[in-house]
Amino acid sequence: MQSRSGRTHSMKKYRAFLKWAGGKYSLVDEIRRHLPSGQCLIEPFVGAGSVFLNTDFEEYVLADINSDLINLYNLVKQDVDSFIADARQLFTPEHNCAEAYYRLRDEFNQTVDPYRRAVIFLYMNRHGFNGLCRYNLKGGFNVPFGSYKKPYFPEQELRFFAHKAQRATFVCESYAQTLARVDKHCVVYCDPPYAPLSTTANFTTYHSNGFSLDDQATLAELADQIAAHQRVPVLISNHDTPLTRRLYQGAQLNVVQVKRTISRNGGSRNKVGELLALFTSGGRKAG
């Protein structure tokens, strides 16, 4: 089979249908530039899927530890028309108020029905504060109401996602489980939760996503092993810090400057270095 590249022939960029903290839409061009060719792209941290939506591989294995996210993607893939019709009913003026939002959030936290959870998940993503996805220690979704004038209903984005998803397999599992799926036809792109910008960063907030400094180190070790022993390239994106440079010392390092809010109050937007670390082993290289 012919390998496909991370690059697409068209310059058009496709947006994800979800708002997502740390989403890679703005970095897609840089990521594509450094992503080697292959038959199957594996993403252990798919998030909103911007890299998936803007690359051209024959197959995709897209994973995330968030079961609500993977459930949503599988349902959109199976029957996008029904999903759009049902989800649109919640994007009305009467549902765009705090009372309706918290009522639906309570329903989401109480129901085990996969389809209803998916419909409300999209509603909360577009009506909740900053499009955050956050759960309390009991597993309850706890993002507050966002107070937006008219939340956007992403119909075209849903349709494009569903079309592209016919090439994809969505799985809910840990990054280590996903990386165990790798074979010689694969290319891997990892977008883990960001490492802290400094040792004084808010570790309480940082650890709430369940991805520890040990996980950052383990991921780097696995990437190095996969590249060395299986000759499969692995691209990882993260903050450019002394820690990540040390973790990724065996990789080709490229730095991109991106605008990001780094203060708690959102008042200061500074350019922050984004590190694109490509692990290879004498085989395929980007370029």
PDB file of C-alpha atoms in Angstrom:
ATOM      1  CA  MET A   1       0.000   0.000   0.000  1.00  0.00           C
ATOM      2  CA  GLN A   2       1.186   3.497  -0.744  1.00  0.00           C
ATOM      3  CA  SER A   3       2.093   5.644   2.230  1.00  0.00           C
ATOM      4  CA  ARG A   4       0.196   8.830   2.777  1.00  0.00           C
ATOM      5  CA  SER A   5       1.592  11.944   4.277  1.00  0.00           C
ATOM      6  CA  GLY A   6       0.509  14.202   7.066  1.00  0.00           C
ATOM      7  CA  ARG A   7       0.348  16.923   4.449  1.00  0.00           C
ATOM      8  CA  THR A   8      -2.819  17.643   2.490  1.00  0.00           C
ATOM      9  CA  HIS A   9      -2.886  18.957  -1.067  1.00  0.00           C
ATOM     10  CA  SER A  10      -5.282  21.766  -0.181  1.00  0.00           C
ATOM     11  CA  MET A  11      -4.360  24.647   2.075  1.00  0.00           C
ATOM     12  CA  LYS A  12      -7.866  24.674   3.501  1.00  0.00           C
ATOM     13  CA  LYS A  13      -7.975  23.949   7.224  1.00  0.00           C
ATOM     14  CA  TYR A  14     -10.863  22.183   8.912  1.00  0.00           C
ATOM     15  CA  ARG A  15     -12.005  23.110  12.394  1.00  0.00           C
ATOM     16  CA  ALA A  16     -13.028  20.580  15.014  1.00  0.00           C
ATOM     17  CA  PHE A  17     -16.673  20.605  16.116  1.00  0.00           C
ATOM     18  CA  LEU A  18     -15.608  20.839  19.773  1.00  0.00           C
ATOM     19  CA  LYS A  19     -13.949  23.735  21.574  1.00  0.00           C
ATOM     20  CA  TRP A  20     -10.897  22.289  23.298  1.00  0.00           C
ATOM     21  CA  ALA A  21      -8.245  23.611  25.668  1.00  0.00           C
ATOM     22  CA  GLY A  22      -4.843  23.071  24.086  1.00  0.00           C
ATOM     23  CA  GLY A  23      -6.378  22.310  20.690  1.00  0.00           C
ATOM     24  CA  LYS A  24      -3.882  22.219  17.827  1.00  0.00           C
ATOM     25  CA  TYR A  25      -5.813  24.012  15.052  1.00  0.00           C
ATOM     26  CA  SER A  26      -3.396  26.966  15.024  1.00  0.00           C
ATOM     27  CA  LEU A  27      -0.385  24.625  14.843  1.00  0.00           C
ATOM     28  CA  VAL A  28      -1.674  22.259  12.160  1.00  0.00           C
ATOM     29  CA  ASP A  29       0.620  23.598   9.421  1.00  0.00           C
ATOM     30  CA  GLU A  30       3.726  23.195  11.585  1.00  0.00           C
ATOM     31  CA  ILE A  31       2.688  19.733  12.776  1.00  0.00           C
ATOM     32  CA  ARG A  32       2.036  18.580   9.207  1.00  0.00           C
ATOM     33  CA  ARG A  33       5.462  19.884   8.190  1.00  0.00           C
ATOM     34  CA  HIS A  34       7.190  17.635  10.721  1.00  0.00           C
ATOM     35  CA  LEU A  35       4.900  14.596  10.558  1.00  0.00           C
ATOM     36  CA  PRO A  36       6.421  11.761   8.497  1.00  0.00           C
ATOM     37  CA  SER A  37       4.454   9.730   5.964  1.00  0.00           C
ATOM     38  CA  GLY A  38       2.902   6.352   6.670  1.00  0.00           C
ATOM     39  CA  GLN A  39      -0.209   4.263   6.249  1.00  0.00           C
ATOM     40  CA  CYS A  40      -1.802   4.741   9.670  1.00  0.00           C
ATOM     41  CA  LEU A  41      -1.661   7.684  12.063  1.00  0.00           C
ATOM     42  CA  ILE A  42      -1.978   6.778  15.733  1.00  0.00           C
ATOM     43  CA  GLU A  43      -2.939   9.481  18.240  1.00  0.00           C
ATOM     44  CA  PRO A  44      -3.015   8.488  21.929  1.00  0.00           C
ATOM     45  CA  PHE A  45      -4.365  11.951  22.907  1.00  0.00           C
ATOM     46  CA  VAL A  46      -6.837  12.806  20.152  1.00  0.00           C
ATOM     47  CA  GLY A  47      -8.591  15.671  21.975  1.00  0.00           C
ATOM     48  CA  ALA A  48     -10.712  17.667  19.523  1.00  0.00           C
ATOM     49  CA  GLY A  49      -9.012  15.974  16.572  1.00  0.00           C
ATOM     50  CA  SER A  50      -7.522  18.915  14.669  1.00  0.00           C
ATOM     51  CA  VAL A  51      -4.502  16.918  13.476  1.00  0.00           C
ATOM     52  CA  PHE A  52      -6.734  14.025  12.376  1.00  0.00           C
ATOM     53  CA  LEU A  53      -9.009  16.425  10.483  1.00  0.00           C
ATOM     54  CA  ASN A  54      -6.141  18.129   8.686  1.00  0.00           C
ATOM     55  CA  THR A  55      -3.967  15.204   7.596  1.00  0.00           C
ATOM     56  CA  ASP A  56      -4.390  12.554   4.910  1.00  0.00           C
ATOM     57  CA  PHE A  57      -3.585   9.047   6.109  1.00  0.00           C
ATOM     58  CA  GLU A  58      -5.326   5.896   4.876  1.00  0.00           C
ATOM     59  CA  GLU A  59      -6.206   4.862   8.428  1.00  0.00           C
ATOM     60  CA  TYR A  60      -6.359   6.411  11.890  1.00  0.00           C
ATOM     61  CA  VAL A  61      -6.359   4.967  15.399  1.00  0.00           C
ATOM     62  CA  LEU A  62      -7.566   7.774  17.660  1.00  0.00           C
ATOM     63  CA  ALA A  63      -7.575   7.319  21.405  1.00  0.00           C
ATOM     64  CA  ASP A  64      -8.335   9.292  24.528  1.00  0.00           C
ATOM     65  CA  ILE A  65      -8.784   8.439  28.193  1.00  0.00           C
ATOM     66  CA  ASN A  66     -12.056  10.439  28.249  1.00  0.00           C
ATOM     67  CA  SER A  67     -14.861   7.933  27.666  1.00  0.00           C
ATOM     68  CA  ASP A  68     -17.439  10.695  26.967  1.00  0.00           C
ATOM     69  CA  LEU A  69     -15.282  12.050  24.153  1.00  0.00           C
ATOM     70  CA  ILE A  70     -14.782   8.653  22.482  1.00  0.00           C
ATOM     71  CA  ASN A  71     -18.466   7.766  22.920  1.00  0.00           C
ATOM     72  CA  LEU A  72     -19.418  11.035  21.205  1.00  0.00           C
ATOM     73  CA  TYR A  73     -17.048  10.403  18.300  1.00  0.00           C
ATOM     74  CA  ASN A  74     -18.317   6.880  17.713  1.00  0.00           C
ATOM     75  CA  LEU A  75     -21.953   8.045  17.686  1.00  0.00           C
ATOM     76  CA  VAL A  76     -21.223  10.913  15.278  1.00  0.00           C
ATOM     77  CA  LYS A  77     -19.376   8.466  13.024  1.00  0.00           C
ATOM     78  CA  GLN A  78     -22.301   6.020  13.008  1.00  0.00           C
ATOM     79  CA  ASP A  79     -25.211   8.379  12.290  1.00  0.00           C
ATOM     80  CA  VAL A  80     -24.378  12.053  11.950  1.00  0.00           C
ATOM     81  CA  ASP A  81     -27.818  13.040  10.596  1.00  0.00           C
ATOM     82  CA  SER A  82     -29.702  11.782  13.647  1.00  0.00           C
ATOM     83  CA  PHE A  83     -27.122  13.245  15.991  1.00  0.00           C
ATOM     84  CA  ILE A  84     -27.338  16.692  14.361  1.00  0.00           C
ATOM     85  CA  ALA A  85     -31.141  16.650  14.499  1.00  0.00           C
ATOM     86  CA  ASP A  86     -31.174  15.760  18.205  1.00  0.00           C
ATOM     87  CA  ALA A  87     -28.314  17.999  19.317  1.00  0.00           C
ATOM     88  CA  ARG A  88     -29.701  21.031  17.470  1.00  0.00           C
ATOM     89  CA  GLN A  89     -32.785  20.950  19.712  1.00  0.00           C
ATOM     90  CA  LEU A  90     -30.617  22.102  22.628  1.00  0.00           C
ATOM     91  CA  PHE A  91     -29.128  25.049  20.698  1.00  0.00           C
ATOM     92  CA  THR A  92     -32.130  27.332  21.175  1.00  0.00           C
ATOM     93  CA  PRO A  93     -32.587  30.579  23.154  1.00  0.00           C
ATOM     94  CA  GLU A  94     -34.548  28.801  25.903  1.00  0.00           C
ATOM     95  CA  HIS A  95     -31.616  26.457  26.525  1.00  0.00           C
ATOM     96  CA  ASN A  96     -29.075  29.292  26.592  1.00  0.00           C
ATOM     97  CA  CYS A  97     -29.543  30.251  30.247  1.00  0.00           C
ATOM     98  CA  ALA A  98     -27.988  29.157  33.507  1.00  0.00           C
ATOM     99  CA  GLU A  99     -31.111  27.352  34.727  1.00  0.00           C
ATOM    100  CA  ALA A 100     -31.351  25.165  31.610  1.00  0.00           C
ATOM    101  CA  TYR A 101     -27.600  24.562  31.544  1.00  0.00           C
ATOM    102  CA  TYR A 102     -27.400  23.332  35.135  1.00  0.00           C
ATOM    103  CA  ARG A 103     -30.503  21.187  34.666  1.00  0.00           C
ATOM    104  CA  LEU A 104     -28.911  19.500  31.653  1.00  0.00           C
ATOM    105  CA  ARG A 105     -25.573  19.195  33.427  1.00  0.00           C
ATOM    106  CA  ASP A 106     -27.324  17.394  36.293  1.00  0.00           C
ATOM    107  CA  GLU A 107     -29.048  15.099  33.801  1.00  0.00           C
ATOM    108  CA  PHE A 108     -25.701  14.344  32.158  1.00  0.00           C
ATOM    109  CA  ASN A 109     -24.148  13.460  35.504  1.00  0.00           C
ATOM    110  CA  GLN A 110     -27.011  11.129  36.403  1.00  0.00           C
ATOM    111  CA  THR A 111     -27.705   9.312  33.143  1.00  0.00           C
ATOM    112  CA  VAL A 112     -25.812   6.293  31.852  1.00  0.00           C
ATOM    113  CA  ASP A 113     -27.468   6.424  28.428  1.00  0.00           C
ATOM    114  CA  PRO A 114     -24.568   6.822  25.939  1.00  0.00           C
ATOM    115  CA  TYR A 115     -26.576   8.691  23.303  1.00  0.00           C
ATOM    116  CA  ARG A 116     -28.089  11.206  25.697  1.00  0.00           C
ATOM    117  CA  ARG A 117     -24.687  11.799  27.280  1.00  0.00           C
ATOM    118  CA  ALA A 118     -23.207  12.527  23.848  1.00  0.00           C
ATOM    119  CA  VAL A 119     -25.917  15.044  22.925  1.00  0.00           C
ATOM    120  CA  ILE A 120     -25.564  16.893  26.234  1.00  0.00           C
ATOM    121  CA  PHE A 121     -21.757  16.730  26.044  1.00  0.00           C
ATOM    122  CA  LEU A 122     -21.803  18.747  22.806  1.00  0.00           C
ATOM    123  CA  TYR A 123     -24.329  21.194  24.307  1.00  0.00           C
ATOM    124  CA  MET A 124     -22.143  21.730  27.399  1.00  0.00           C
ATOM    125  CA  ASN A 125     -19.004  22.090  25.289  1.00  0.00           C
ATOM    126  CA  ARG A 126     -20.570  25.009  23.411  1.00  0.00           C
ATOM    127  CA  HIS A 127     -22.521  26.561  26.313  1.00  0.00           C
ATOM    128  CA  GLY A 128     -20.072  25.979  29.183  1.00  0.00           C
ATOM    129  CA  PHE A 129     -17.318  28.341  30.276  1.00  0.00           C
ATOM    130  CA  ASN A 130     -14.470  28.538  27.722  1.00  0.00           C
ATOM    131  CA  GLY A 131     -15.365  25.137  26.245  1.00  0.00           C
ATOM    132  CA  LEU A 132     -13.646  23.472  29.173  1.00  0.00           C
ATOM    133  CA  CYS A 133     -13.976  19.749  29.858  1.00  0.00           C
ATOM    134  CA  ARG A 134     -13.552  19.115  33.565  1.00  0.00           C
ATOM    135  CA  TYR A 135     -14.822  16.574  36.084  1.00  0.00           C
ATOM    136  CA  ASN A 136     -14.842  16.457  39.873  1.00  0.00           C
ATOM    137  CA  LEU A 137     -13.318  13.611  41.883  1.00  0.00           C
ATOM    138  CA  LYS A 138     -16.620  11.702  41.730  1.00  0.00           C
ATOM    139  CA  GLY A 139     -16.589  11.869  37.943  1.00  0.00           C
ATOM    140  CA  GLY A 140     -19.241  14.568  37.654  1.00  0.00           C
ATOM    141  CA  PHE A 141     -18.902  17.201  34.926  1.00  0.00           C
ATOM    142  CA  ASN A 142     -18.507  20.507  36.767  1.00  0.00           C
ATOM    143  CA  VAL A 143     -17.813  23.287  34.234  1.00  0.00           C
ATOM    144  CA  PRO A 144     -19.976  26.373  34.953  1.00  0.00           C
ATOM    145  CA  PHE A 145     -22.325  28.105  32.506  1.00  0.00           C
ATOM    146  CA  GLY A 146     -20.531  30.274  29.945  1.00  0.00           C
ATOM    147  CA  SER A 147     -23.063  33.070  29.274  1.00  0.00           C
ATOM    148  CA  TYR A 148     -22.508  33.322  25.512  1.00  0.00           C
ATOM    149  CA  LYS A 149     -24.857  35.449  23.444  1.00  0.00           C
ATOM    150  CA  LYS A 150     -25.537  32.818  20.786  1.00  0.00           C
ATOM    151  CA  PRO A 151     -23.554  29.559  20.990  1.00  0.00           C
ATOM    152  CA  TYR A 152     -22.509  28.239  17.606  1.00  0.00           C
ATOM    153  CA  PHE A 153     -24.000  24.975  16.377  1.00  0.00           C
ATOM    154  CA  PRO A 154     -21.210  23.205  14.413  1.00  0.00           C
ATOM    155  CA  GLU A 155     -23.255  21.348  11.792  1.00  0.00           C
ATOM    156  CA  GLN A 156     -20.752  21.530   8.941  1.00  0.00           C
ATOM    157  CA  GLU A 157     -17.895  20.591  11.282  1.00  0.00           C
ATOM    158  CA  LEU A 158     -19.883  17.576  12.509  1.00  0.00           C
ATOM    159  CA  ARG A 159     -20.558  16.455   8.939  1.00  0.00           C
ATOM    160  CA  PHE A 160     -16.918  16.739   7.892  1.00  0.00           C
ATOM    161  CA  PHE A 161     -15.805  14.897  11.024  1.00  0.00           C
ATOM    162  CA  ALA A 162     -18.284  12.065  10.363  1.00  0.00           C
ATOM    163  CA  HIS A 163     -17.101  11.769   6.757  1.00  0.00           C
ATOM    164  CA  LYS A 164     -13.429  11.653   7.739  1.00  0.00           C
ATOM    165  CA  ALA A 165     -14.180   9.315  10.675  1.00  0.00           C
ATOM    166  CA  GLN A 166     -15.021   6.470   8.284  1.00  0.00           C
ATOM    167  CA  ARG A 167     -11.240   5.981   8.062  1.00  0.00           C
ATOM    168  CA  ALA A 168     -10.816   6.043  11.841  1.00  0.00           C
ATOM    169  CA  THR A 169     -11.081   3.698  14.815  1.00  0.00           C
ATOM    170  CA  PHE A 170     -11.876   5.474  18.107  1.00  0.00           C
ATOM    171  CA  VAL A 171     -10.843   3.807  21.358  1.00  0.00           C
ATOM    172  CA  CYS A 172     -10.955   4.788  25.021  1.00  0.00           C
ATOM    173  CA  GLU A 173      -7.719   3.675  26.648  1.00  0.00           C
ATOM    174  CA  SER A 174      -4.462   4.868  28.196  1.00  0.00           C
ATOM    175  CA  TYR A 175      -1.608   6.215  26.091  1.00  0.00           C
ATOM    176  CA  ALA A 176       0.497   3.141  26.945  1.00  0.00           C
ATOM    177  CA  GLN A 177      -2.243   0.826  25.631  1.00  0.00           C
ATOM    178  CA  THR A 178      -2.518   2.857  22.434  1.00  0.00           C
ATOM    179  CA  LEU A 179       1.225   2.882  21.838  1.00  0.00           C
ATOM    180  CA  ALA A 180       1.233  -0.912  22.201  1.00  0.00           C
ATOM    181  CA  ARG A 181      -0.820  -1.030  18.958  1.00  0.00           C
ATOM    182  CA  VAL A 182       2.021   0.396  16.866  1.00  0.00           C
ATOM    183  CA  ASP A 183       3.366  -1.585  13.906  1.00  0.00           C
ATOM    184  CA  LYS A 184       5.723  -0.806  11.028  1.00  0.00           C
ATOM    185  CA  HIS A 185       3.025   0.891   8.931  1.00  0.00           C
ATOM    186  CA  CYS A 186       2.302   3.527  11.591  1.00  0.00           C
ATOM    187  CA  VAL A 187       3.243   7.079  12.400  1.00  0.00           C
ATOM    188  CA  VAL A 188       2.511   8.385  15.917  1.00  0.00           C
ATOM    189  CA  TYR A 189       1.513  11.901  16.968  1.00  0.00           C
ATOM    190  CA  CYS A 190       1.274  12.607  20.709  1.00  0.00           C
ATOM    191  CA  ASP A 191      -0.385  15.712  22.131  1.00  0.00           C
ATOM    192  CA  PRO A 192      -0.182  15.074  25.894  1.00  0.00           C
ATOM    193  CA  PRO A 193      -1.442  17.531  28.511  1.00  0.00           C
ATOM    194  CA  TYR A 194       1.137  20.279  28.703  1.00  0.00           C
ATOM    195  CA  ALA A 195       4.063  19.995  31.081  1.00  0.00           C
ATOM    196  CA  PRO A 196       4.124  22.923  33.555  1.00  0.00           C
ATOM    197  CA  LEU A 197       5.865  26.038  32.244  1.00  0.00           C
ATOM    198  CA  SER A 198       7.912  26.213  35.426  1.00  0.00           C
ATOM    199  CA  THR A 199       8.386  24.454  38.731  1.00  0.00           C
ATOM    200  CA  THR A 200       6.230  27.190  40.286  1.00  0.00           C
ATOM    201  CA  ALA A 201       3.286  26.414  37.981  1.00  0.00           C
ATOM    202  CA  ASN A 202       0.020  25.489  39.647  1.00  0.00           C
ATOM    203  CA  PHE A 203       0.496  21.793  40.364  1.00  0.00           C
ATOM    204  CA  THR A 204      -3.001  21.347  41.803  1.00  0.00           C
ATOM    205  CA  THR A 205      -4.525  22.438  38.514  1.00  0.00           C
ATOM    206  CA  TYR A 206      -1.913  20.506  36.598  1.00  0.00           C
ATOM    207  CA  HIS A 207      -2.468  17.212  38.354  1.00  0.00           C
ATOM    208  CA  SER A 208      -6.260  17.422  38.018  1.00  0.00           C
ATOM    209  CA  ASN A 209      -5.958  16.105  34.465  1.00  0.00           C
ATOM    210  CA  GLY A 210      -4.396  12.919  35.810  1.00  0.00           C
ATOM    211  CA  PHE A 211      -1.226  13.310  33.736  1.00  0.00           C
ATOM    212  CA  SER A 212       1.767  13.522  36.072  1.00  0.00           C
ATOM    213  CA  LEU A 213       5.426  14.381  35.573  1.00  0.00           C
ATOM    214  CA  ASP A 214       6.092  10.634  35.691  1.00  0.00           C
ATOM    215  CA  ASP A 215       3.675  10.237  32.777  1.00  0.00           C
ATOM    216  CA  GLN A 216       5.573  12.905  30.821  1.00  0.00           C
ATOM    217  CA  ALA A 217       8.790  10.937  31.366  1.00  0.00           C
ATOM    218  CA  THR A 218       7.204   7.571  30.558  1.00  0.00           C
ATOM    219  CA  LEU A 219       5.732   8.911  27.319  1.00  0.00           C
ATOM    220  CA  ALA A 220       9.144  10.190  26.224  1.00  0.00           C
ATOM    221  CA  GLU A 221      10.735   6.815  27.029  1.00  0.00           C
ATOM    222  CA  LEU A 222       8.078   4.934  25.061  1.00  0.00           C
ATOM    223  CA  ALA A 223       8.519   7.272  22.078  1.00  0.00           C
ATOM    224  CA  ASP A 224      12.265   6.700  22.121  1.00  0.00           C
ATOM    225  CA  GLN A 225      11.825   2.906  22.333  1.00  0.00           C
ATOM    226  CA  ILE A 226       9.232   2.784  19.531  1.00  0.00           C
ATOM    227  CA  ALA A 227      11.464   4.812  17.223  1.00  0.00           C
ATOM    228  CA  ALA A 228      14.597   2.809  18.074  1.00  0.00           C
ATOM    229  CA  HIS A 229      13.235  -0.735  18.112  1.00  0.00           C
ATOM    230  CA  GLN A 230      10.228  -0.606  15.778  1.00  0.00           C
ATOM    231  CA  ARG A 231      11.550   2.091  13.454  1.00  0.00           C
ATOM    232  CA  VAL A 232       8.271   3.966  13.758  1.00  0.00           C
ATOM    233  CA  PRO A 233       8.508   7.778  13.953  1.00  0.00           C
ATOM    234  CA  VAL A 234       6.872   9.525  16.921  1.00  0.00           C
ATOM    235  CA  LEU A 235       6.138  13.269  16.990  1.00  0.00           C
ATOM    236  CA  ILE A 236       5.336  14.867  20.375  1.00  0.00           C
ATOM    237  CA  SER A 237       4.201  18.446  20.994  1.00  0.00           C
ATOM    238  CA  ASN A 238       4.637  20.154  24.363  1.00  0.00           C
ATOM    239  CA  HIS A 239       5.747  23.383  26.051  1.00  0.00           C
ATOM    240  CA  ASP A 240       9.367  24.288  25.333  1.00  0.00           C
ATOM    241  CA  THR A 241      10.945  24.082  28.811  1.00  0.00           C
ATOM    242  CA  PRO A 242      14.201  22.751  30.284  1.00  0.00           C
ATOM    243  CA  LEU A 243      12.203  19.721  31.497  1.00  0.00           C
ATOM    244  CA  THR A 244      10.782  18.803  28.081  1.00  0.00           C
ATOM    245  CA  ARG A 245      14.129  19.399  26.364  1.00  0.00           C
ATOM    246  CA  ARG A 246      15.704  16.979  28.817  1.00  0.00           C
ATOM    247  CA  LEU A 247      12.936  14.406  28.321  1.00  0.00           C
ATOM    248  CA  TYR A 248      13.136  14.667  24.526  1.00  0.00           C
ATOM    249  CA  GLN A 249      16.928  14.828  24.207  1.00  0.00           C
ATOM    250  CA  GLY A 250      16.978  11.870  21.812  1.00  0.00           C
ATOM    251  CA  ALA A 251      14.665  13.599  19.329  1.00  0.00           C
ATOM    252  CA  GLN A 252      14.970  16.201  16.579  1.00  0.00           C
ATOM    253  CA  LEU A 253      13.695  19.374  18.259  1.00  0.00           C
ATOM    254  CA  ASN A 254      11.824  22.149  16.461  1.00  0.00           C
ATOM    255  CA  VAL A 255      10.380  25.212  18.184  1.00  0.00           C
ATOM    256  CA  VAL A 256       7.328  27.209  17.111  1.00  0.00           C
ATOM    257  CA  GLN A 257       6.241  30.438  18.820  1.00  0.00           C
ATOM    258  CA  VAL A 258       2.521  30.474  19.628  1.00  0.00           C
ATOM    259  CA  LYS A 259       0.256  32.926  21.413  1.00  0.00           C
ATOM    260  CA  ARG A 260      -1.187  31.517  24.583  1.00  0.00           C
ATOM    261  CA  THR A 261      -2.825  32.818  27.720  1.00  0.00           C
ATOM    262  CA  ILE A 262      -0.480  31.834  30.509  1.00  0.00           C
ATOM    263  CA  SER A 263      -1.781  33.854  33.444  1.00  0.00           C
ATOM    264  CA  ARG A 264      -4.618  32.695  35.636  1.00  0.00           C
ATOM    265  CA  ASN A 265      -6.677  35.856  34.993  1.00  0.00           C
ATOM    266  CA  GLY A 266      -6.314  35.534  31.238  1.00  0.00           C
ATOM    267  CA  GLY A 267      -5.012  39.073  31.056  1.00  0.00           C
ATOM    268  CA  SER A 268      -1.583  38.395  29.623  1.00  0.00           C
ATOM    269  CA  ARG A 269      -1.123  36.687  26.294  1.00  0.00           C
ATOM    270  CA  ASN A 270       2.530  36.003  25.640  1.00  0.00           C
ATOM    271  CA  LYS A 271       4.365  34.110  22.963  1.00  0.00           C
ATOM    272  CA  VAL A 272       5.250  30.692  24.324  1.00  0.00           C
ATOM    273  CA  GLY A 273       7.547  28.210  22.658  1.00  0.00           C
ATOM    274  CA  GLU A 274       5.879  25.025  21.436  1.00  0.00           C
ATOM    275  CA  LEU A 275       8.304  22.132  21.102  1.00  0.00           C
ATOM    276  CA  LEU A 276       7.799  19.613  18.304  1.00  0.00           C
ATOM    277  CA  ALA A 277      10.009  16.631  19.122  1.00  0.00           C
ATOM    278  CA  LEU A 278      10.441  14.013  16.384  1.00  0.00           C
ATOM    279  CA  PHE A 279      11.817  10.624  17.446  1.00  0.00           C
ATOM    280  CA  THR A 280      13.229   8.614  14.513  1.00  0.00           C
ATOM    281  CA  SER A 281      15.784   5.853  14.108  1.00  0.00           C
ATOM    282  CA  GLY A 282      17.595   6.113  10.820  1.00  0.00           C
ATOM    283  CA  GLY A 283      14.427   5.353   8.873  1.00  0.00           C
ATOM    284  CA  ARG A 284      11.762   7.816   7.827  1.00  0.00           C
ATOM    285  CA  LYS A 285      12.338  11.449   8.512  1.00  0.00           C
ATOM    286  CA  ALA A 286      10.173  14.477   7.964  1.00  0.00           C
ATOM    287  CA  GLY A 287      10.900  16.727   5.050  1.00  0.00           C
TER     288      GLY A 287
END
